């Protein structure tokens, strides 16, 4: 087990490193000059030169990247002019745009994204697995058909359509809900929930379709397994068959996929965040991409990449825990 | 229940005299990423920043054209010029205090200006560097502690600026936040923006999420006595940004809960919202209209073929269909057709003229004729560069509108859409500049100088920085005239000369002016005292009352 | 571990049900929804292919402005009901510019289909190449490709697409670039699926038998594995295709997709979002087109999946797992 | 324990089961017109080849076809209850309460997530609703103890994967016992087990029957198993009963041809091989393994599948390898043809060390070492015609042109007893035995010197098994091939081997001329193996 962990952790590290290097290289060759963008709309050459020096943009790219990595491991000192700013490890550097610590920027954005991902996860688990189970149990019936079509429609609706629809319906026409603004959970849990409701629904609905289908097929598969037949042959009721024997096995892939999806939400909920103006990681990334704020872009990609990799490890562990037949190697 | 989902809330409505108190909500698109006075690049000291930073002078907080005037702020007057407007002297008012009660001194203003030279605090306008003696090499007070000699503070109340050349517009520029005082003892360099020391009516109590959430509260040490311009009615101002424009306008029009007392300082009504708002009397009453000195135009590189031939440029000027361009820019309510490069405002020196009268929808026949004269009887193939951003200014829609109009005149246009950063870099680079592209220019203050000089002054052709003189015009007559006008300290007199200069340049068809944008802004239903000056074109947040 | 579905109708257990094209067709035909979806897709393809013809029939083109059809003073809202539907403009005009919506929607269909299908092809090819190489290659190749796949999967697609769009010269044709970008960035899932399936197949004796003939790896991959991979790959491709269409729309929505003035549904939607009150048709039309297209592809893919392999239909998740294998318990002997 | 009444325990009258097929409107008649009765306490074996409808008939006894779409006609009475007419509640009572079923695969038939004791307790509580949780647990331990699980109280807390195959099968039987049913239906309860374990389970069933007086219906394809466990025999073919009567009688004097055929095909472990092929030349050593080793996995989890095996194979001889499941037979066989690379030791083919050669280096003599695989389904590519599969080695060799290849393939097909026109048909169009013939043809195609047959007949019916074994013998003699014949069935191996190798835990425990090993086994393990083989002769069966 320790060996497995060690290997996976090393693999994860490699993935994140490669990812960051690729990002660095890609953005390095992208047009646009970070110094000019940081300097402001009407910088003169002297100012640009100074800013470029300030941001160490004159160093060769590998050196810049190396310093960036160094900062992550051992922190970095920056001059603020009047003093020294120590950016503690893991230090992802300072934003080109306004010298904010990238680590802070990300930490500030995490709650919104985590709120979104968590809530959406609850939605898709409740809705997705719920409808999935229902359609598995009512297979062949009208309920199943209706649910199948609903989930198909769900997968076919991009978040910028469903989100728009929800906004129009609940905020503009019915006026049941305010236009969402992010309220931190700690400030006011109730308002947090009300404001997150629509983003949760929009993202959750999209994902729940996938989960409904997965749950259904997984349930059917499990119900067809031999050990279910055993208990059926001993006179167990259909309900107890499902509750006591089928559910656990059927849920294994769902749990594993949930973990993996939760991880990828950190990078993939971008559209939802843009749609609803949530100050999350995705929004940070899109904005940083547009201004070639390299430290921010690379840091966010590393963080989201790490989230994906860790989530995949967790998913595998959960899968192994839920399904005894799985062997980790 | 969700806060503010119920439609109506208590509130005085928009009529009645404005009173102090209440909370104003500002719903904005762009977060206030920069808040350091040295790094801000704003016309007239900005909107939110000017609530916290007082400057030597400030813009007149009045509606319309009155609002383009410059008035004293920290200083007793708008500045005393001497030596052909090369030296400017200011005296500070009495009783000026920071939020912590300490007095504001001339040295603080000097320090504030000097900070803006520090590369750590990049972002501000370039004028100080170009104007102040020694400014071109000065590296800011962190590297060069002895300061800039061309700024003198003979006593605690007096500050003198020594310039390389005459600048009659200095009082206008002194409205920018670089002229806000910064107490040296409280300066934390790059981190100053986190806790700036307020000299204005409000102080920053919260600045979170990279400027997305800001909360301002009254500064107890600000006194209305010394500040005739800012009203500061609300007790508290909450800025929420990072919102989609559509959401901002929806929220303003719905006006639920706190949104009833909300405004926006950066989001216009888009065409779609305008269409909706104009259909609703109540909403229409809540729309303010503003003009900001701004021109969208076609820029040529007259050094490149075929635009080196004035006839070709003129043909294009004749062929342009300003009606469809205006429609693509949001319709006649949001854009006014332009034939002059200067904005259509008196303060800029606007002199109406139209050297190539094309009418509302273009004059294809005249264009064809000119082309024929230029030897392009079979038509002409050209490339038009634009940005792919959906911004109603340099956007593909406008490019397509032009493409369609030029086609009538036998000019086949190939469109080249560039990504925003790419577009920005290419169009402002001497080497990579496209030969024909959609461009725009806005004024740093309402005067002809900052409008014409960067675009047509030959000495402002920037080799390895941002170049705005796309036509690379380097005409000593024009350059001299610019210098001459800059010596004039009487704004009205200068404006006339700017207008004449504009007309003279316009005849060369170095650009084809297309339209001037118009800003429509929606405010919450409880918002009173809406003031929109022609300086900024947007609602002045320092005048708004919510009670 | 082979677990059979209760609904299994294939008496033979084993690798995969032998399914000739005829059987697949028969099973596909039995599903009305799949047929309906296929009809919709066929219609769509026809519309997309015949777009120039239809435009000529309507007498409009995608980029002509009609200043007189919009109310300039009111932000350019189309004059007339239902977004300006008329005999000349069958689906009305675009607000502001007055461009013909029918032609623009059709051109959008071309882009969507082209990018969707093209990107899927790239993904399939890359996925097959990498997956097969990983399954057949040595330990080093396998782990290198495994990590590469991990990197691809951990990569936030949209961000890279945004960066890529900026890097590539402006005159490179955008739809082609989109095809390459989406294809290049999003093949991880396919590679994992192919690898898992191929690994499963290589454990089967017929592959051992092929090795005994002295066949090279490439021959084994081509002759023995590819035919059996067809079903799962087609099935997964049918899932990827609508997803790719949505990605294209999302990218255009974010402004990094097809370059205007070339119309695309996502880009229309992004400008349309503000118009939902003043001109609802402008939102509904592209939204509906996108929805119907993805739905049709999804439904058809679903049908195809069941038709291709009724037993495997429910087991698409396989592709995801990398380092876990299901084995029927390694219990000892008595 | 059970009240013995005059009414028979099971009455099946004119039972037919039909399955609708997925494609088209055809139906599969799995069982047609089956009738039999079983008295209380009686034991009946249902035998027949694969697909003859044995399981389908057994399922009908518990009404397990209900709700699956199968069409069941005729009457089935179990313990007086009409299974067809019973409502859901009555049916649930019947299942487990009156009749309990033991399924074939002991691993997949248990819930992998729950402790075995809990599963048994759950089943007990289903039929004793009054019993408390604790009482049910106690009962579970009791029955586990009864079926011979050592330290039952502790092992009741184990999960299925912690049990060995035999223990799992015992647990399944214990589960049935927990409900004290009057009838035990066992569907191939021992096919997944080694002979030694099989013997134990059959013994257990016998004991239980004597002790509790319950009836037994044993479904099996193995006549030997049937002979040793029951008094009555029902032979099925194509869904119909072919012969029905006392076991001894049928075995001694089969009346029907089919039964006779079936009996004749059963390999006997105590019958010598008729013609012993003598190696052509005593010195012509073809393949020589010295201290061969193979490990799987890394670190602590390393499994040594084959350990220090030395073996010589001479041209033209047949070497049999036997051993229980997991003893390393397959691994050894695959190493011999270099499908697997040995971890250690030496492997010499015609004097050349081929143990460490790369795939590329092996190519030149790949064709000389061939293999026939166990599973006729997975050993042929379902997407390619059998002709193509057979032609493959010829095409790779590239010596013949297309027409010559086709001709040769047709010749080979004919040689293994198939229609030459089968060239263009696909594997699924063949029966198991035919597919195995295709596999043999493929192995023969490159004219090999050695063929390793890895359990080539274990997946086949006895009748087909006999045909294939015969074919292999013929070919070997004709072509002078060396054959390594791997099987767990000692009787089958005896029919073909000149020499015999007995493996256990990866090592060779005994090796020698076949007859010597069979008749005078020296190693205790070999002796145990031989003793556990079920005997067909009634006299032996009861012994
Ligand atoms: N669910 C089903 N649907 C369709 N056909 C079926 C089904 N179950 C069994 N059959 C068919 O019914 C016939 C009898 O099957 P059954 O499983 O009873 O045979 P068996 O004698 O038990 O064989 P084996 O020894 O292989 O277990 C076979 O032809 C089989 O293919
Ligand atoms: N690829 C593999 N990876 C790990 N362990 C393996 C592998 N192949 C075989 N083993 C292990 O090696 C041992 C010997 O396996 P092998 O298949 O050679 O046995 P066998 O005698 O052929 O058994 P059976 O009669 O069941 O076919 C077993 O413990 C098995 O679990
Ligand atoms: Mg059976
Ligand atoms: Mg084996």
mmCIF file with all atom_site columns, C-alpha atoms in Angstrom, chain A residues 85-182:
data_model
loop_
_atom_site.group_PDB
_atom_site.id
_atom_site.type_symbol
_atom_site.label_atom_id
_atom_site.label_alt_id
_atom_site.label_comp_id
_atom_site.label_asym_id
_atom_site.label_entity_id
_atom_site.label_seq_id
_atom_site.pdbx_PDB_ins_code
_atom_site.Cartn_x
_atom_site.Cartn_y
_atom_site.Cartn_z
_atom_site.occupancy
_atom_site.B_iso_or_equiv
_atom_site.pdbx_formal_charge
_atom_site.auth_seq_id
_atom_site.auth_comp_id
_atom_site.auth_asym_id
_atom_site.auth_atom_id
_atom_site.pdbx_PDB_model_num
ATOM 1  C CA . UNK A 1 85  ? 8.044   40.949 0.942   1.00 0.00 ? 85  UNK A CA 1
ATOM 2  C CA . UNK A 1 86  ? 8.644   37.370 1.848   1.00 0.00 ? 86  UNK A CA 1
ATOM 3  C CA . UNK A 1 87  ? 6.487   35.063 -0.132  1.00 0.00 ? 87  UNK A CA 1
ATOM 4  C CA . UNK A 1 88  ? 6.419   31.836 1.772   1.00 0.00 ? 88  UNK A CA 1
ATOM 5  C CA . UNK A 1 89  ? 6.696   28.412 0.216   1.00 0.00 ? 89  UNK A CA 1
ATOM 6  C CA . UNK A 1 90  ? 4.749   27.267 -1.652  1.00 0.00 ? 90  UNK A CA 1
ATOM 7  C CA . UNK A 1 91  ? 5.200   30.576 -3.382  1.00 0.00 ? 91  UNK A CA 1
ATOM 8  C CA . UNK A 1 92  ? 3.820   30.788 -6.892  1.00 0.00 ? 92  UNK A CA 1
ATOM 9  C CA . UNK A 1 93  ? 5.279   34.227 -7.350  1.00 0.00 ? 93  UNK A CA 1
ATOM 10 C CA . UNK A 1 94  ? 3.557   37.547 -7.727  1.00 0.00 ? 94  UNK A CA 1
ATOM 11 C CA . UNK A 1 95  ? 0.912   38.399 -10.245 1.00 0.00 ? 95  UNK A CA 1
ATOM 12 C CA . UNK A 1 96  ? 2.322   40.408 -13.128 1.00 0.00 ? 96  UNK A CA 1
ATOM 13 C CA . UNK A 1 97  ? -0.751  42.528 -13.004 1.00 0.00 ? 97  UNK A CA 1
ATOM 14 C CA . UNK A 1 98  ? -0.692  43.950 -9.511  1.00 0.00 ? 98  UNK A CA 1
ATOM 15 C CA . UNK A 1 99  ? 2.014   42.206 -7.514  1.00 0.00 ? 99  UNK A CA 1
ATOM 16 C CA . UNK A 1 100 ? -0.474  40.271 -5.439  1.00 0.00 ? 100 UNK A CA 1
ATOM 17 C CA . UNK A 1 101 ? 0.821   36.971 -4.155  1.00 0.00 ? 101 UNK A CA 1
ATOM 18 C CA . UNK A 1 102 ? -0.500  34.319 -6.464  1.00 0.00 ? 102 UNK A CA 1
ATOM 19 C CA . UNK A 1 103 ? -0.932  31.943 -3.574  1.00 0.00 ? 103 UNK A CA 1
ATOM 20 C CA . UNK A 1 104 ? -3.238  34.476 -1.914  1.00 0.00 ? 104 UNK A CA 1
ATOM 21 C CA . UNK A 1 105 ? -5.161  34.995 -5.112  1.00 0.00 ? 105 UNK A CA 1
ATOM 22 C CA . UNK A 1 106 ? -5.789  31.294 -5.399  1.00 0.00 ? 106 UNK A CA 1
ATOM 23 C CA . UNK A 1 107 ? -6.625  30.854 -1.751  1.00 0.00 ? 107 UNK A CA 1
ATOM 24 C CA . UNK A 1 108 ? -9.132  33.672 -2.035  1.00 0.00 ? 108 UNK A CA 1
ATOM 25 C CA . UNK A 1 109 ? -10.747 31.992 -5.004  1.00 0.00 ? 109 UNK A CA 1
ATOM 26 C CA . UNK A 1 110 ? -10.868 28.496 -3.617  1.00 0.00 ? 110 UNK A CA 1
ATOM 27 C CA . UNK A 1 111 ? -13.968 28.906 -1.425  1.00 0.00 ? 111 UNK A CA 1
ATOM 28 C CA . UNK A 1 112 ? -16.184 29.935 -4.314  1.00 0.00 ? 112 UNK A CA 1
ATOM 29 C CA . UNK A 1 113 ? -15.034 27.076 -6.492  1.00 0.00 ? 113 UNK A CA 1
ATOM 30 C CA . UNK A 1 114 ? -15.200 24.607 -3.631  1.00 0.00 ? 114 UNK A CA 1
ATOM 31 C CA . UNK A 1 115 ? -18.709 25.830 -2.818  1.00 0.00 ? 115 UNK A CA 1
ATOM 32 C CA . UNK A 1 116 ? -19.749 25.378 -6.394  1.00 0.00 ? 116 UNK A CA 1
ATOM 33 C CA . UNK A 1 117 ? -18.175 21.954 -6.752  1.00 0.00 ? 117 UNK A CA 1
ATOM 34 C CA . UNK A 1 118 ? -19.513 20.663 -3.453  1.00 0.00 ? 118 UNK A CA 1
ATOM 35 C CA . UNK A 1 119 ? -23.051 21.864 -4.020  1.00 0.00 ? 119 UNK A CA 1
ATOM 36 C CA . UNK A 1 120 ? -23.119 20.693 -7.588  1.00 0.00 ? 120 UNK A CA 1
ATOM 37 C CA . UNK A 1 121 ? -21.847 17.347 -6.396  1.00 0.00 ? 121 UNK A CA 1
ATOM 38 C CA . UNK A 1 122 ? -24.710 17.075 -3.935  1.00 0.00 ? 122 UNK A CA 1
ATOM 39 C CA . UNK A 1 123 ? -27.146 17.959 -6.712  1.00 0.00 ? 123 UNK A CA 1
ATOM 40 C CA . UNK A 1 124 ? -25.787 15.426 -9.143  1.00 0.00 ? 124 UNK A CA 1
ATOM 41 C CA . UNK A 1 125 ? -25.547 12.734 -6.522  1.00 0.00 ? 125 UNK A CA 1
ATOM 42 C CA . UNK A 1 126 ? -29.094 13.242 -5.315  1.00 0.00 ? 126 UNK A CA 1
ATOM 43 C CA . UNK A 1 127 ? -30.626 13.839 -8.703  1.00 0.00 ? 127 UNK A CA 1
ATOM 44 C CA . UNK A 1 128 ? -28.358 11.673 -10.769 1.00 0.00 ? 128 UNK A CA 1
ATOM 45 C CA . UNK A 1 129 ? -28.115 8.584  -8.645  1.00 0.00 ? 129 UNK A CA 1
ATOM 46 C CA . UNK A 1 130 ? -31.739 9.028  -7.604  1.00 0.00 ? 130 UNK A CA 1
ATOM 47 C CA . UNK A 1 131 ? -33.103 8.997  -11.113 1.00 0.00 ? 131 UNK A CA 1
ATOM 48 C CA . UNK A 1 132 ? -30.584 6.352  -12.084 1.00 0.00 ? 132 UNK A CA 1
ATOM 49 C CA . UNK A 1 133 ? -31.759 4.020  -9.343  1.00 0.00 ? 133 UNK A CA 1
ATOM 50 C CA . UNK A 1 134 ? -35.369 4.743  -10.080 1.00 0.00 ? 134 UNK A CA 1
ATOM 51 C CA . UNK A 1 135 ? -35.009 3.984  -13.753 1.00 0.00 ? 135 UNK A CA 1
ATOM 52 C CA . UNK A 1 136 ? -33.075 0.815  -12.951 1.00 0.00 ? 136 UNK A CA 1
ATOM 53 C CA . UNK A 1 137 ? -35.861 -0.397 -10.714 1.00 0.00 ? 137 UNK A CA 1
ATOM 54 C CA . UNK A 1 138 ? -38.653 0.625  -13.013 1.00 0.00 ? 138 UNK A CA 1
ATOM 55 C CA . UNK A 1 139 ? -36.946 -0.699 -16.089 1.00 0.00 ? 139 UNK A CA 1
ATOM 56 C CA . UNK A 1 140 ? -39.148 -1.213 -19.054 1.00 0.00 ? 140 UNK A CA 1
ATOM 57 C CA . UNK A 1 141 ? -41.790 1.093  -17.652 1.00 0.00 ? 141 UNK A CA 1
ATOM 58 C CA . UNK A 1 142 ? -42.873 4.572  -18.584 1.00 0.00 ? 142 UNK A CA 1
ATOM 59 C CA . UNK A 1 143 ? -40.897 6.057  -15.705 1.00 0.00 ? 143 UNK A CA 1
ATOM 60 C CA . UNK A 1 144 ? -37.721 4.669  -17.133 1.00 0.00 ? 144 UNK A CA 1
ATOM 61 C CA . UNK A 1 145 ? -38.421 6.042  -20.567 1.00 0.00 ? 145 UNK A CA 1
ATOM 62 C CA . UNK A 1 146 ? -39.222 9.482  -19.262 1.00 0.00 ? 146 UNK A CA 1
ATOM 63 C CA . UNK A 1 147 ? -36.146 9.501  -17.078 1.00 0.00 ? 147 UNK A CA 1
ATOM 64 C CA . UNK A 1 148 ? -33.961 8.235  -19.885 1.00 0.00 ? 148 UNK A CA 1
ATOM 65 C CA . UNK A 1 149 ? -35.073 11.042 -22.131 1.00 0.00 ? 149 UNK A CA 1
ATOM 66 C CA . UNK A 1 150 ? -34.635 13.590 -19.395 1.00 0.00 ? 150 UNK A CA 1
ATOM 67 C CA . UNK A 1 151 ? -31.103 12.486 -18.740 1.00 0.00 ? 151 UNK A CA 1
ATOM 68 C CA . UNK A 1 152 ? -30.338 12.457 -22.437 1.00 0.00 ? 152 UNK A CA 1
ATOM 69 C CA . UNK A 1 153 ? -31.640 15.988 -22.681 1.00 0.00 ? 153 UNK A CA 1
ATOM 70 C CA . UNK A 1 154 ? -29.536 16.873 -19.661 1.00 0.00 ? 154 UNK A CA 1
ATOM 71 C CA . UNK A 1 155 ? -26.316 15.663 -21.248 1.00 0.00 ? 155 UNK A CA 1
ATOM 72 C CA . UNK A 1 156 ? -27.156 17.593 -24.368 1.00 0.00 ? 156 UNK A CA 1
ATOM 73 C CA . UNK A 1 157 ? -27.550 20.938 -22.610 1.00 0.00 ? 157 UNK A CA 1
ATOM 74 C CA . UNK A 1 158 ? -24.343 22.916 -22.219 1.00 0.00 ? 158 UNK A CA 1
ATOM 75 C CA . UNK A 1 159 ? -24.085 24.863 -19.029 1.00 0.00 ? 159 UNK A CA 1
ATOM 76 C CA . UNK A 1 160 ? -24.301 28.171 -20.821 1.00 0.00 ? 160 UNK A CA 1
ATOM 77 C CA . UNK A 1 161 ? -27.714 27.231 -22.079 1.00 0.00 ? 161 UNK A CA 1
ATOM 78 C CA . UNK A 1 162 ? -29.076 25.704 -18.899 1.00 0.00 ? 162 UNK A CA 1
ATOM 79 C CA . UNK A 1 163 ? -27.521 28.464 -16.815 1.00 0.00 ? 163 UNK A CA 1
ATOM 80 C CA . UNK A 1 164 ? -29.033 31.106 -19.021 1.00 0.00 ? 164 UNK A CA 1
ATOM 81 C CA . UNK A 1 165 ? -32.380 29.372 -18.878 1.00 0.00 ? 165 UNK A CA 1
ATOM 82 C CA . UNK A 1 166 ? -32.290 29.179 -15.097 1.00 0.00 ? 166 UNK A CA 1
ATOM 83 C CA . UNK A 1 167 ? -31.268 32.811 -14.764 1.00 0.00 ? 167 UNK A CA 1
ATOM 84 C CA . UNK A 1 168 ? -34.020 33.933 -17.084 1.00 0.00 ? 168 UNK A CA 1
ATOM 85 C CA . UNK A 1 169 ? -36.632 31.815 -15.432 1.00 0.00 ? 169 UNK A CA 1
ATOM 86 C CA . UNK A 1 170 ? -35.933 32.277 -11.752 1.00 0.00 ? 170 UNK A CA 1
ATOM 87 C CA . UNK A 1 171 ? -34.342 35.707 -11.652 1.00 0.00 ? 171 UNK A CA 1
ATOM 88 C CA . UNK A 1 172 ? -35.785 37.625 -14.542 1.00 0.00 ? 172 UNK A CA 1
ATOM 89 C CA . UNK A 1 173 ? -39.297 36.290 -15.120 1.00 0.00 ? 173 UNK A CA 1
ATOM 90 C CA . UNK A 1 174 ? -40.386 34.698 -11.871 1.00 0.00 ? 174 UNK A CA 1
ATOM 91 C CA . UNK A 1 175 ? -38.164 36.865 -9.670  1.00 0.00 ? 175 UNK A CA 1
ATOM 92 C CA . UNK A 1 176 ? -38.010 34.103 -7.093  1.00 0.00 ? 176 UNK A CA 1
ATOM 93 C CA . UNK A 1 177 ? -34.298 34.386 -6.657  1.00 0.00 ? 177 UNK A CA 1
ATOM 94 C CA . UNK A 1 178 ? -31.889 37.294 -6.741  1.00 0.00 ? 178 UNK A CA 1
ATOM 95 C CA . UNK A 1 179 ? -29.288 37.430 -9.461  1.00 0.00 ? 179 UNK A CA 1
ATOM 96 C CA . UNK A 1 180 ? -26.560 35.378 -7.894  1.00 0.00 ? 180 UNK A CA 1
ATOM 97 C CA . UNK A 1 181 ? -23.672 37.118 -6.226  1.00 0.00 ? 181 UNK A CA 1
ATOM 98 C CA . UNK A 1 182 ? -21.210 35.148 -4.261  1.00 0.00 ? 182 UNK A CA 1
#
